Short mmCIF file of C-alpha atoms in Angstrom, two decimals:
data_model
loop_
_atom_site.label_atom_id
_atom_site.label_comp_id
_atom_site.label_asym_id
_atom_site.label_seq_id
_atom_site.Cartn_x
_atom_site.Cartn_y
_atom_site.Cartn_z
CA UNK A 11 20.70 104.34 95.08
CA UNK A 12 17.89 103.06 96.82
CA UNK A 13 15.67 106.09 96.34
CA UNK A 14 16.25 106.53 92.62
CA UNK A 15 13.76 108.20 90.85
CA UNK A 16 14.97 106.31 87.31
CA UNK A 17 16.47 102.90 87.11
CA UNK A 18 17.68 101.55 83.81
CA UNK A 19 19.49 97.81 83.62
CA UNK A 20 20.77 96.77 80.16
CA UNK A 21 18.39 98.83 78.51
CA UNK A 22 18.26 98.28 74.72
CA UNK A 23 16.12 99.85 71.98
CA UNK A 24 16.54 98.03 68.60
CA UNK A 25 14.84 99.11 65.62
CA UNK A 26 13.69 96.86 62.26
CA UNK A 27 15.34 97.54 59.40
CA UNK A 28 14.10 96.27 56.17
CA UNK A 29 16.30 93.68 54.67
CA UNK A 30 18.91 94.36 57.23
CA UNK A 31 19.67 93.35 61.02
CA UNK A 32 18.11 95.46 63.54
CA UNK A 33 19.20 98.73 64.09
CA UNK A 34 20.47 98.67 67.71
CA UNK A 35 20.00 102.64 69.01
CA UNK A 36 20.45 101.77 72.55
CA UNK A 37 22.88 98.86 73.61
CA UNK A 38 22.66 98.05 77.07
CA UNK A 39 22.61 101.41 79.12
CA UNK A 40 22.85 100.97 83.16
CA UNK A 41 22.32 104.06 85.00
CA UNK A 42 20.15 105.49 88.10
CA UNK A 43 18.99 109.20 88.58
CA UNK A 44 18.33 110.40 92.26
CA UNK A 45 15.70 112.43 93.57
CA UNK A 46 16.34 116.24 92.74
CA UNK A 47 19.59 115.60 90.60
CA UNK A 48 20.15 116.96 87.24
CA UNK A 49 21.35 113.97 85.03
CA UNK A 50 22.50 114.51 81.80
CA UNK A 51 23.25 112.10 78.37
CA UNK A 52 25.85 113.99 76.59
CA UNK A 53 26.83 112.33 73.18
CA UNK A 54 27.04 113.41 69.29
CA UNK A 55 23.73 113.14 67.14
CA UNK A 56 22.79 109.92 66.78
CA UNK A 57 24.14 108.60 70.04
CA UNK A 58 20.71 107.32 71.38
CA UNK A 59 20.29 109.98 73.77
CA UNK A 60 16.73 110.89 72.57
CA UNK A 61 15.66 107.26 72.27
CA UNK A 62 16.69 106.91 75.78
CA UNK A 63 14.41 110.07 76.71
CA UNK A 64 11.57 108.67 74.82
CA UNK A 65 11.67 105.14 76.94
CA UNK A 66 12.07 107.18 80.11
CA UNK A 67 9.32 109.27 79.03
CA UNK A 68 7.09 105.93 78.49
CA UNK A 69 6.22 107.09 74.98
CA UNK A 70 8.64 104.38 73.37
CA UNK A 71 8.86 100.68 74.76
CA UNK A 72 12.22 99.09 75.36
CA UNK A 73 13.62 96.17 73.29
CA UNK A 74 15.30 94.47 76.34
CA UNK A 75 16.73 95.22 79.79
CA UNK A 76 14.83 96.60 82.93
CA UNK A 77 13.70 100.54 83.30
CA UNK A 78 11.96 102.02 86.32
CA UNK A 79 10.48 105.38 86.50
CA UNK A 80 9.26 106.62 89.79
CA UNK A 81 9.07 102.85 90.73
CA UNK A 82 6.91 102.17 88.01
CA UNK A 83 7.70 100.20 84.68
CA UNK A 84 6.88 102.67 81.76
CA UNK A 85 5.73 99.52 79.48
CA UNK A 86 3.09 98.97 81.72
CA UNK A 87 1.98 102.05 83.51
CA UNK A 88 2.75 104.49 80.98
CA UNK A 89 -0.34 106.79 81.67
CA UNK A 90 0.30 107.10 85.15
CA UNK A 91 4.02 107.75 84.49
CA UNK A 92 3.24 110.67 82.00
CA UNK A 93 1.15 112.18 84.12
CA UNK A 94 4.14 112.72 86.91
CA UNK A 95 6.54 113.62 84.00
CA UNK A 96 7.05 117.06 82.41
CA UNK A 97 8.75 116.93 78.88
CA UNK A 98 10.48 119.50 76.81
CA UNK A 99 10.90 118.14 73.17
CA UNK A 100 13.81 119.04 70.99
CA UNK A 101 11.46 120.98 68.78
CA UNK A 102 8.88 123.53 69.76
CA UNK A 103 5.52 122.03 69.25
CA UNK A 104 3.46 125.03 70.80
CA UNK A 105 0.23 125.65 69.42
CA UNK A 106 0.82 128.63 66.98
CA UNK A 107 -2.78 129.78 66.81
CA UNK A 108 -2.97 130.15 70.89
CA UNK A 109 -1.12 133.20 72.69
CA UNK A 110 1.24 132.15 75.40
CA UNK A 111 -1.14 132.12 78.23
CA UNK A 112 -3.72 130.05 76.38
CA UNK A 113 -0.86 127.52 75.64
CA UNK A 114 -0.28 127.10 79.23
CA UNK A 115 -4.05 127.16 80.27
CA UNK A 116 -5.01 124.55 77.93
CA UNK A 117 -2.20 122.03 78.24
CA UNK A 118 -2.98 121.87 82.02
CA UNK A 119 -6.73 121.13 81.11
CA UNK A 120 -5.29 118.13 79.36
CA UNK A 121 -4.10 116.73 82.64
CA UNK A 122 -7.70 117.01 84.02
CA UNK A 123 -6.42 120.19 86.00
CA UNK A 124 -9.47 122.37 87.22
CA UNK A 125 -9.84 125.41 84.71
CA UNK A 126 -9.16 128.02 88.24
CA UNK A 127 -6.14 126.13 88.70
CA UNK A 128 -4.80 126.12 85.33
CA UNK A 129 -5.32 129.95 85.28
CA UNK A 130 -3.44 130.44 88.09
CA UNK A 131 -0.81 128.14 87.01
CA UNK A 132 -0.48 129.81 83.76
CA UNK A 133 0.09 133.33 85.35
CA UNK A 134 2.58 131.85 87.87
CA UNK A 135 4.51 130.08 85.15
CA UNK A 136 4.75 133.02 82.71
CA UNK A 137 6.36 134.94 85.63
CA UNK A 138 8.56 132.04 86.03
CA UNK A 139 9.43 131.93 82.41
CA UNK A 140 9.99 135.98 82.23
CA UNK A 141 6.98 136.47 79.76
CA UNK A 142 4.69 138.20 81.34
CA UNK A 143 4.54 141.06 79.21
CA UNK A 144 4.09 138.46 76.22
CA UNK A 145 1.04 136.81 77.81
CA UNK A 146 -1.18 137.81 75.21
CA UNK A 147 1.24 137.37 72.26
CA UNK A 148 0.92 134.69 69.58
CA UNK A 149 3.34 132.15 69.61
CA UNK A 150 4.75 132.86 66.56
CA UNK A 151 5.52 136.39 67.56
CA UNK A 152 8.10 135.33 69.84
CA UNK A 153 11.91 134.79 69.58
CA UNK A 154 13.61 131.54 69.42
CA UNK A 155 14.51 131.96 73.27
CA UNK A 156 11.36 133.03 74.28
CA UNK A 157 9.67 129.95 72.80
CA UNK A 158 11.81 127.72 74.53
CA UNK A 159 11.14 128.98 77.97
CA UNK A 160 7.60 129.00 77.28
CA UNK A 161 8.14 125.18 76.20
CA UNK A 162 9.67 124.60 79.59
CA UNK A 163 6.97 126.40 81.36
CA UNK A 164 4.43 124.32 79.71
CA UNK A 165 6.37 121.27 80.76
CA UNK A 166 5.72 122.39 84.34
CA UNK A 167 1.96 122.78 84.47
CA UNK A 168 1.29 119.47 86.12
CA UNK A 169 4.05 119.91 88.78
CA UNK A 170 6.18 117.15 87.54
CA UNK A 171 8.27 115.30 89.83
CA UNK A 172 10.73 114.58 86.63
CA UNK A 173 11.27 117.27 83.81
CA UNK A 174 12.65 115.69 80.63
CA UNK A 175 14.45 118.16 78.88
CA UNK A 176 15.77 117.02 74.83
CA UNK A 177 18.58 119.16 73.73
CA UNK A 178 16.92 122.46 75.33
CA UNK A 179 19.16 125.23 74.24
CA UNK A 180 19.57 123.91 70.25
CA UNK A 181 19.75 126.92 68.13
CA UNK A 182 19.74 129.30 70.38
CA UNK A 183 22.16 132.75 70.68
CA UNK A 184 24.50 132.48 73.70
CA UNK A 185 22.33 135.10 75.55
CA UNK A 186 19.04 133.11 75.39
CA UNK A 187 21.28 129.99 76.39
CA UNK A 188 22.20 131.55 79.43
CA UNK A 189 18.70 133.04 80.29
CA UNK A 190 17.41 129.58 80.09
CA UNK A 191 20.14 128.25 82.30
CA UNK A 192 18.96 130.48 85.09
CA UNK A 193 15.39 129.14 84.56
CA UNK A 194 16.81 125.86 84.98
CA UNK A 195 18.93 126.54 87.92
CA UNK A 196 15.91 127.77 89.82
CA UNK A 197 14.06 124.70 89.01
CA UNK A 198 16.84 122.56 90.31
CA UNK A 199 17.02 124.69 93.47
CA UNK A 200 13.18 123.79 93.99
CA UNK A 201 14.00 119.98 93.85
CA UNK A 202 12.71 119.27 90.43
CA UNK A 203 14.69 116.13 89.25
CA UNK A 204 15.99 117.21 85.84
CA UNK A 205 17.05 114.92 83.08
CA UNK A 206 18.50 116.35 80.09
CA UNK A 207 20.26 115.38 76.58
CA UNK A 208 22.89 117.59 74.90
CA UNK A 209 25.72 117.87 72.53
CA UNK A 210 26.79 121.17 74.12
CA UNK A 211 29.96 120.48 76.48
CA UNK A 212 29.75 123.77 78.11
CA UNK A 213 25.65 123.07 79.13
CA UNK A 214 26.39 119.64 80.42
CA UNK A 215 29.39 121.26 82.66
CA UNK A 216 26.85 124.14 83.95
CA UNK A 217 23.80 122.06 84.56
CA UNK A 218 24.57 118.66 85.36
CA UNK A 219 25.39 117.30 88.72
CA UNK A 220 26.27 113.87 87.11
CA UNK A 221 26.42 112.60 83.42
CA UNK A 222 27.07 109.77 81.37
CA UNK A 223 28.99 109.91 77.67
CA UNK A 224 27.01 108.20 75.18
CA UNK A 225 28.25 106.97 71.95
CA UNK A 226 26.65 104.56 69.22
CA UNK A 227 24.02 103.47 72.02
CA UNK A 228 26.78 102.78 74.79
CA UNK A 229 28.01 104.27 77.86
CA UNK A 230 31.46 105.36 77.40
CA UNK A 231 32.02 107.05 80.99
CA UNK A 232 30.13 108.25 84.07
CA UNK A 233 30.63 110.77 86.77
CA UNK A 234 30.42 114.44 87.67
CA UNK A 235 31.73 116.74 84.89
CA UNK A 236 34.95 117.64 87.09
CA UNK A 237 35.65 113.98 87.79
CA UNK A 238 35.42 112.90 84.43
CA UNK A 239 37.66 115.64 83.24
CA UNK A 240 40.04 114.88 85.89
CA UNK A 241 39.98 111.21 85.43
CA UNK A 242 39.78 111.29 81.20
CA UNK A 243 41.96 114.61 80.33
CA UNK A 244 44.58 116.71 81.44
CA UNK A 245 44.35 120.01 83.40
CA UNK A 246 45.13 122.17 80.59
CA UNK A 247 44.78 122.09 76.76
CA UNK A 248 47.25 124.06 74.24
CA UNK A 249 45.30 124.50 71.29
CA UNK A 250 47.71 125.14 67.81
CA UNK A 251 47.00 126.16 64.22
CA UNK A 252 49.52 125.71 61.65
CA UNK A 253 47.02 125.71 58.58
CA UNK A 254 44.97 122.88 57.40
CA UNK A 255 47.58 121.33 55.27
CA UNK A 256 50.47 121.92 57.89
CA UNK A 257 48.97 120.44 60.84
CA UNK A 258 49.80 116.94 60.33
CA UNK A 259 53.24 117.86 59.57
CA UNK A 260 53.74 120.08 62.60
CA UNK A 261 52.39 117.26 64.71
CA UNK A 262 55.54 115.21 63.99
CA UNK A 263 57.54 117.78 65.51
CA UNK A 264 55.75 118.18 68.61
CA UNK A 265 56.11 114.74 69.90
CA UNK A 266 57.20 114.50 73.60
CA UNK A 267 55.50 117.89 74.36
CA UNK A 268 52.86 117.56 77.09
CA UNK A 269 50.86 114.12 78.01
CA UNK A 270 49.00 113.51 74.68
CA UNK A 271 48.57 115.25 71.18
CA UNK A 272 45.79 115.12 69.00
CA UNK A 273 45.31 115.98 65.60
CA UNK A 274 42.12 117.57 64.28
CA UNK A 275 41.12 118.44 60.85
CA UNK A 276 41.88 122.33 61.91
CA UNK A 277 44.20 122.23 64.58
CA UNK A 278 46.27 120.30 67.12
CA UNK A 279 45.43 119.73 70.49
CA UNK A 280 48.41 119.47 73.01
CA UNK A 281 47.17 118.20 76.55
CA UNK A 282 49.32 119.11 79.68
CA UNK A 283 49.37 120.05 82.94
CA UNK A 284 50.52 123.64 82.06
CA UNK A 285 49.63 124.76 78.84
CA UNK A 286 51.91 127.86 78.84
CA UNK A 287 54.83 125.48 79.48
CA UNK A 288 53.66 123.45 76.45
CA UNK A 289 53.67 126.57 74.52
CA UNK A 290 57.24 127.85 75.47
CA UNK A 291 58.30 124.05 74.54
CA UNK A 292 56.73 124.33 71.17
CA UNK A 293 58.03 127.74 70.18
CA UNK A 294 61.71 126.45 71.54
CA UNK A 295 61.46 123.80 68.74
CA UNK A 296 61.49 126.74 66.16
CA UNK A 297 57.75 126.34 65.52
CA UNK A 298 55.48 129.19 65.09
CA UNK A 299 51.86 128.47 65.28
CA UNK A 300 49.54 130.77 63.19
CA UNK A 301 47.34 131.07 66.46
CA UNK A 302 47.95 129.41 70.07
CA UNK A 303 45.54 129.27 72.92
CA UNK A 304 45.72 127.88 76.29
CA UNK A 305 42.53 126.88 77.92
CA UNK A 306 41.37 124.37 80.75
CA UNK A 307 40.23 120.86 79.81
CA UNK A 308 36.60 120.56 78.90
CA UNK A 309 34.06 117.38 78.40
CA UNK A 310 34.69 117.68 74.86
CA UNK A 311 38.41 116.58 75.52
CA UNK A 312 37.05 113.74 77.36
CA UNK A 313 34.99 112.78 74.41
CA UNK A 314 37.74 113.00 72.43
CA UNK A 315 39.75 110.89 74.43
CA UNK A 316 37.03 108.23 74.49
CA UNK A 317 35.83 108.22 70.87
CA UNK A 318 38.25 110.04 68.76
CA UNK A 319 36.25 112.30 67.45
CA UNK A 320 33.98 115.38 68.10
CA UNK A 321 30.62 115.63 69.68
CA UNK A 322 29.04 117.68 67.02
CA UNK A 323 28.96 115.70 63.81
#
């Protein structure tokens, strides 16, 4: 990927721990991001996603390896890189004393942009975020979804080449998440490079052209959402519930059905090319689950296959 806007090679980040060995939060990541691509870092809490984002955003120095952002070393050219990035942090850090328009205008001035340009940009971004009728409203009066849209709009004030989004929809209800996804789709259509972390599988499938699955600071798999599901899971999954105290015993009677069986605390997953056929095989053995569900494989199934645990823990 010769024209990559982000390139990482053996990227490492270690933190000092008093009286103990260094904690390795990022352990040798290798990846590249192309211009205009929507690239995701998918993994559970504590996987090293946010730490990686901080190094990409030139606010945390790396402990080892190579990292290039827009052709520059973030450890040496931090201010120049930051001026060309947009950042949407995990937690909204808007100024509650200002209204929506003022949050955008003043943030633009931090980049040294002319006042007239900031005023025009604020109005443009309020329209983009569907917050025109909230321009004069204080931030504290906004819903969670509105605050996230305003935070994304603020990250676009400087017309960034790359927009970094750290778990952009955490805590939002489904309707607010879909509105936010629509705004991000529009950015992608404009050619903005998106780099996002998430532990929501459906979000990664919706937004990412390509992603890496990260666990304990290491890349477990890389590819498009479709290719990861194809390579690491079956076409369909049958979910069965026999009751928390009965699942383990029921699983012993399900051996041989489907390609693979996964026993979770609350349910049993049977991976198969045809979920309905697998369910027929279950009932043919005289087993009667409390509930059953046939669905297509998802990225969560990929993660269970690779790590043996849930994405959200």
